[in-house]
Amino acid sequence: MIVIFGSINMDLVARVQRIARPGETVLSRRADSFFGGKGANQAVAAARVGRGGPGRVAMAGAVGNDPFGMACLKNLEGNGVGVTAIRVTDEPTGCAFIAVDETGENAITVASGANMALRSADLPDSLLSKASVLVLQMEVPIADNLEVAARARRAGVKVLWNFAPVPPIKERSAMAELLAVTDVLVVNEHEALAIADIVGEPSGDHYLKAGSAISRLFGPACIVTAGSRGAYAIAPDGIQTHAMARPITPVDTTGAGDTFVGVLANGLAEGLEIGRAMELACAAASLSCLTAGAQAGMPQREALELYLAQA
């Protein structure tokens, strides 16, 4: 079983010719709404490619008592994600405001809302004890993330932590505390460099050097995603594993990173070696970029296997 402790949002997406610069206004013909939030996205991605039926992926999160919140709950249930650990709060459901340009690149602002009301206690031990993998991100309170990770470690559950966005901390000791309860760290190249700076291992623009330092110093396997260059896993002993990304013409890159994390978590829960799990995750992330919206393009298992077979 996979348990995701994290954010649930409604994404409001506007397609623009180019992303606005500071102080500039750009026009979009329309805005569309999509289900999102890193936690919810990763839960849906894992559920769609997993074996074992509904309930194999469970979500702990918080939404508002509003139409967005009720729609998000219904969407998760419709994707086979367990929602018994999602709390309905008086805070508004989280929203992300996303501008997507003609090349598929995006700029995102998140209004956290109910996500900041999520607490470690919202994930009961009875659910956590059934998990083989716990997935965390950084769109809910850090202290509660840390507490859940420590609980998972004590229960023998593998902790996969996506440091996105980079935690707003400056002290090496605080970052070390987070990394100490992480089995698999997933970051993009920019996040790897930022974390290396925080822990006193500046790496210039060498993201693999940064990932190597993080893994060597603090112990987790560090996976660095690098867009069209694929993904690299770096073990504490320095051994690297690379998974290629397939060339695509993206429609919308929103949610590609979350697709990677969810499919990776599913692969690890199924007992796959990290290289094979990354291969599946890279392929799924590529497929997700071919459709607008964070979750709309996330593949089902059959579509992912067909895509891989076409190599």
mmCIF file of N, CA, C and O in Angstrom, residues 45 48-50 246 259 263 266 276-277 279-287 298-310:
data_model
loop_
_atom_site.group_PDB
_atom_site.id
_atom_site.type_symbol
_atom_site.label_atom_id
_atom_site.label_comp_id
_atom_site.label_asym_id
_atom_site.label_seq_id
_atom_site.Cartn_x
_atom_site.Cartn_y
_atom_site.Cartn_z
ATOM 1 N N ALA A 45 -1.485 9.589 -9.832
ATOM 2 C CA ALA A 45 -0.493 8.949 -10.702
ATOM 3 C C ALA A 45 -0.180 7.537 -10.229
ATOM 4 O O ALA A 45 -0.106 6.599 -11.034
ATOM 5 N N ARG A 48 -3.277 5.116 -10.796
ATOM 6 C CA ARG A 48 -3.576 4.750 -12.183
ATOM 7 C C ARG A 48 -2.655 3.656 -12.716
ATOM 8 O O ARG A 48 -3.054 2.876 -13.580
ATOM 9 N N VAL A 49 -1.423 3.598 -12.232
ATOM 10 C CA VAL A 49 -0.506 2.587 -12.759
ATOM 11 C C VAL A 49 -0.356 1.386 -11.841
ATOM 12 O O VAL A 49 0.311 0.420 -12.186
ATOM 13 N N GLY A 50 -0.988 1.430 -10.672
ATOM 14 C CA GLY A 50 -0.804 0.358 -9.707
ATOM 15 C C GLY A 50 -1.682 -0.849 -9.962
ATOM 16 O O GLY A 50 -2.693 -0.774 -10.650
ATOM 17 N N ARG A 246 12.064 10.131 -23.007
ATOM 18 C CA ARG A 246 11.802 10.049 -24.445
ATOM 19 C C ARG A 246 11.458 11.437 -25.004
ATOM 20 O O ARG A 246 10.784 12.227 -24.338
ATOM 21 N N THR A 259 3.741 13.259 -11.620
ATOM 22 C CA THR A 259 3.553 11.961 -12.265
ATOM 23 C C THR A 259 4.768 11.081 -12.017
ATOM 24 O O THR A 259 4.646 9.894 -11.672
ATOM 25 N N VAL A 263 4.460 7.504 -9.921
ATOM 26 C CA VAL A 263 4.782 6.241 -10.597
ATOM 27 C C VAL A 263 6.033 5.618 -9.995
ATOM 28 O O VAL A 263 6.130 4.394 -9.858
ATOM 29 N N ASN A 266 4.953 3.889 -6.861
ATOM 30 C CA ASN A 266 4.291 2.629 -7.172
ATOM 31 C C ASN A 266 5.313 1.548 -7.524
ATOM 32 O O ASN A 266 5.202 0.404 -7.089
ATOM 33 N N ARG A 276 14.615 0.517 -12.791
ATOM 34 C CA ARG A 276 13.396 0.175 -13.523
ATOM 35 C C ARG A 276 12.241 1.071 -13.089
ATOM 36 O O ARG A 276 11.437 1.507 -13.927
ATOM 37 N N ALA A 277 12.142 1.357 -11.805
ATOM 38 C CA ALA A 277 11.084 2.247 -11.318
ATOM 39 C C ALA A 277 11.222 3.635 -11.934
ATOM 40 O O ALA A 277 10.230 4.259 -12.316
ATOM 41 N N GLU A 279 12.645 4.281 -14.851
ATOM 42 C CA GLU A 279 12.315 4.163 -16.276
ATOM 43 C C GLU A 279 10.809 4.308 -16.487
ATOM 44 O O GLU A 279 10.361 5.042 -17.385
ATOM 45 N N LEU A 280 10.027 3.618 -15.677
ATOM 46 C CA LEU A 280 8.573 3.739 -15.764
ATOM 47 C C LEU A 280 8.124 5.161 -15.451
ATOM 48 O O LEU A 280 7.241 5.716 -16.112
ATOM 49 N N ALA A 281 8.741 5.755 -14.434
ATOM 50 C CA ALA A 281 8.350 7.100 -14.012
ATOM 51 C C ALA A 281 8.664 8.132 -15.088
ATOM 52 O O ALA A 281 7.873 9.048 -15.333
ATOM 53 N N CYS A 282 9.824 8.004 -15.742
ATOM 54 C CA CYS A 282 10.179 8.938 -16.815
ATOM 55 C C CYS A 282 9.201 8.824 -17.983
ATOM 56 O O CYS A 282 8.768 9.839 -18.553
ATOM 57 N N ALA A 283 8.855 7.591 -18.344
ATOM 58 C CA ALA A 283 7.917 7.395 -19.451
ATOM 59 C C ALA A 283 6.545 7.972 -19.117
ATOM 60 O O ALA A 283 5.910 8.635 -19.952
ATOM 61 N N ALA A 284 6.086 7.747 -17.903
ATOM 62 C CA ALA A 284 4.789 8.280 -17.488
ATOM 63 C C ALA A 284 4.793 9.800 -17.468
ATOM 64 O O ALA A 284 3.821 10.450 -17.882
ATOM 65 N N ALA A 285 5.890 10.397 -17.003
ATOM 66 C CA ALA A 285 5.994 11.855 -16.976
ATOM 67 C C ALA A 285 5.935 12.427 -18.389
ATOM 68 O O ALA A 285 5.301 13.459 -18.631
ATOM 69 N N SER A 286 6.600 11.752 -19.340
ATOM 70 C CA SER A 286 6.540 12.207 -20.726
ATOM 71 C C SER A 286 5.111 12.163 -21.254
ATOM 72 O O SER A 286 4.636 13.119 -21.884
ATOM 73 N N LEU A 287 4.417 11.065 -21.000
ATOM 74 C CA LEU A 287 3.029 10.939 -21.451
ATOM 75 C C LEU A 287 2.146 12.023 -20.844
ATOM 76 O O LEU A 287 1.244 12.543 -21.506
ATOM 77 N N MET A 298 -2.120 11.866 -16.999
ATOM 78 C CA MET A 298 -1.451 10.789 -16.255
ATOM 79 C C MET A 298 -1.942 9.441 -16.777
ATOM 80 O O MET A 298 -3.137 9.174 -16.801
ATOM 81 N N PRO A 299 -1.020 8.561 -17.192
ATOM 82 C CA PRO A 299 -1.453 7.347 -17.891
ATOM 83 C C PRO A 299 -1.978 6.257 -16.972
ATOM 84 O O PRO A 299 -1.566 6.146 -15.812
ATOM 85 N N GLN A 300 -2.881 5.453 -17.505
ATOM 86 C CA GLN A 300 -3.250 4.188 -16.895
ATOM 87 C C GLN A 300 -2.128 3.177 -17.160
ATOM 88 O O GLN A 300 -1.280 3.380 -18.025
ATOM 89 N N ARG A 301 -2.130 2.089 -16.427
ATOM 90 C CA ARG A 301 -1.076 1.082 -16.547
ATOM 91 C C ARG A 301 -0.947 0.566 -17.982
ATOM 92 O O ARG A 301 0.162 0.447 -18.516
ATOM 93 N N GLU A 302 -2.091 0.272 -18.614
ATOM 94 C CA GLU A 302 -2.065 -0.292 -19.963
ATOM 95 C C GLU A 302 -1.413 0.673 -20.952
ATOM 96 O O GLU A 302 -0.627 0.264 -21.814
ATOM 97 N N ALA A 303 -1.754 1.950 -20.860
ATOM 98 C CA ALA A 303 -1.187 2.947 -21.781
ATOM 99 C C ALA A 303 0.314 3.100 -21.565
ATOM 100 O O ALA A 303 1.083 3.262 -22.520
ATOM 101 N N LEU A 304 0.749 3.037 -20.302
ATOM 102 C CA LEU A 304 2.175 3.149 -20.009
ATOM 103 C C LEU A 304 2.946 1.970 -20.575
ATOM 104 O O LEU A 304 4.003 2.134 -21.196
ATOM 105 N N GLU A 305 2.428 0.775 -20.392
ATOM 106 C CA GLU A 305 3.107 -0.420 -20.911
ATOM 107 C C GLU A 305 3.142 -0.427 -22.435
ATOM 108 O O GLU A 305 4.150 -0.830 -23.036
ATOM 109 N N LEU A 306 2.069 0.051 -23.080
ATOM 110 C CA LEU A 306 2.052 0.143 -24.541
ATOM 111 C C LEU A 306 3.097 1.138 -25.020
ATOM 112 O O LEU A 306 3.823 0.900 -25.996
ATOM 113 N N TYR A 307 3.202 2.266 -24.343
ATOM 114 C CA TYR A 307 4.179 3.295 -24.702
ATOM 115 C C TYR A 307 5.609 2.749 -24.593
ATOM 116 O O TYR A 307 6.440 2.965 -25.465
ATOM 117 N N LEU A 308 5.869 2.008 -23.519
ATOM 118 C CA LEU A 308 7.198 1.431 -23.327
ATOM 119 C C LEU A 308 7.502 0.370 -24.379
ATOM 120 O O LEU A 308 8.647 0.220 -24.814
ATOM 121 N N ALA A 309 6.478 -0.356 -24.790
ATOM 122 C CA ALA A 309 6.676 -1.423 -25.777
ATOM 123 C C ALA A 309 6.993 -0.878 -27.169
ATOM 124 O O ALA A 309 7.493 -1.601 -28.024
ATOM 125 N N GLN A 310 6.720 0.401 -27.392
ATOM 126 C CA GLN A 310 6.954 1.022 -28.691
ATOM 127 C C GLN A 310 8.377 1.537 -28.855
ATOM 128 O O GLN A 310 8.691 2.163 -29.846
#
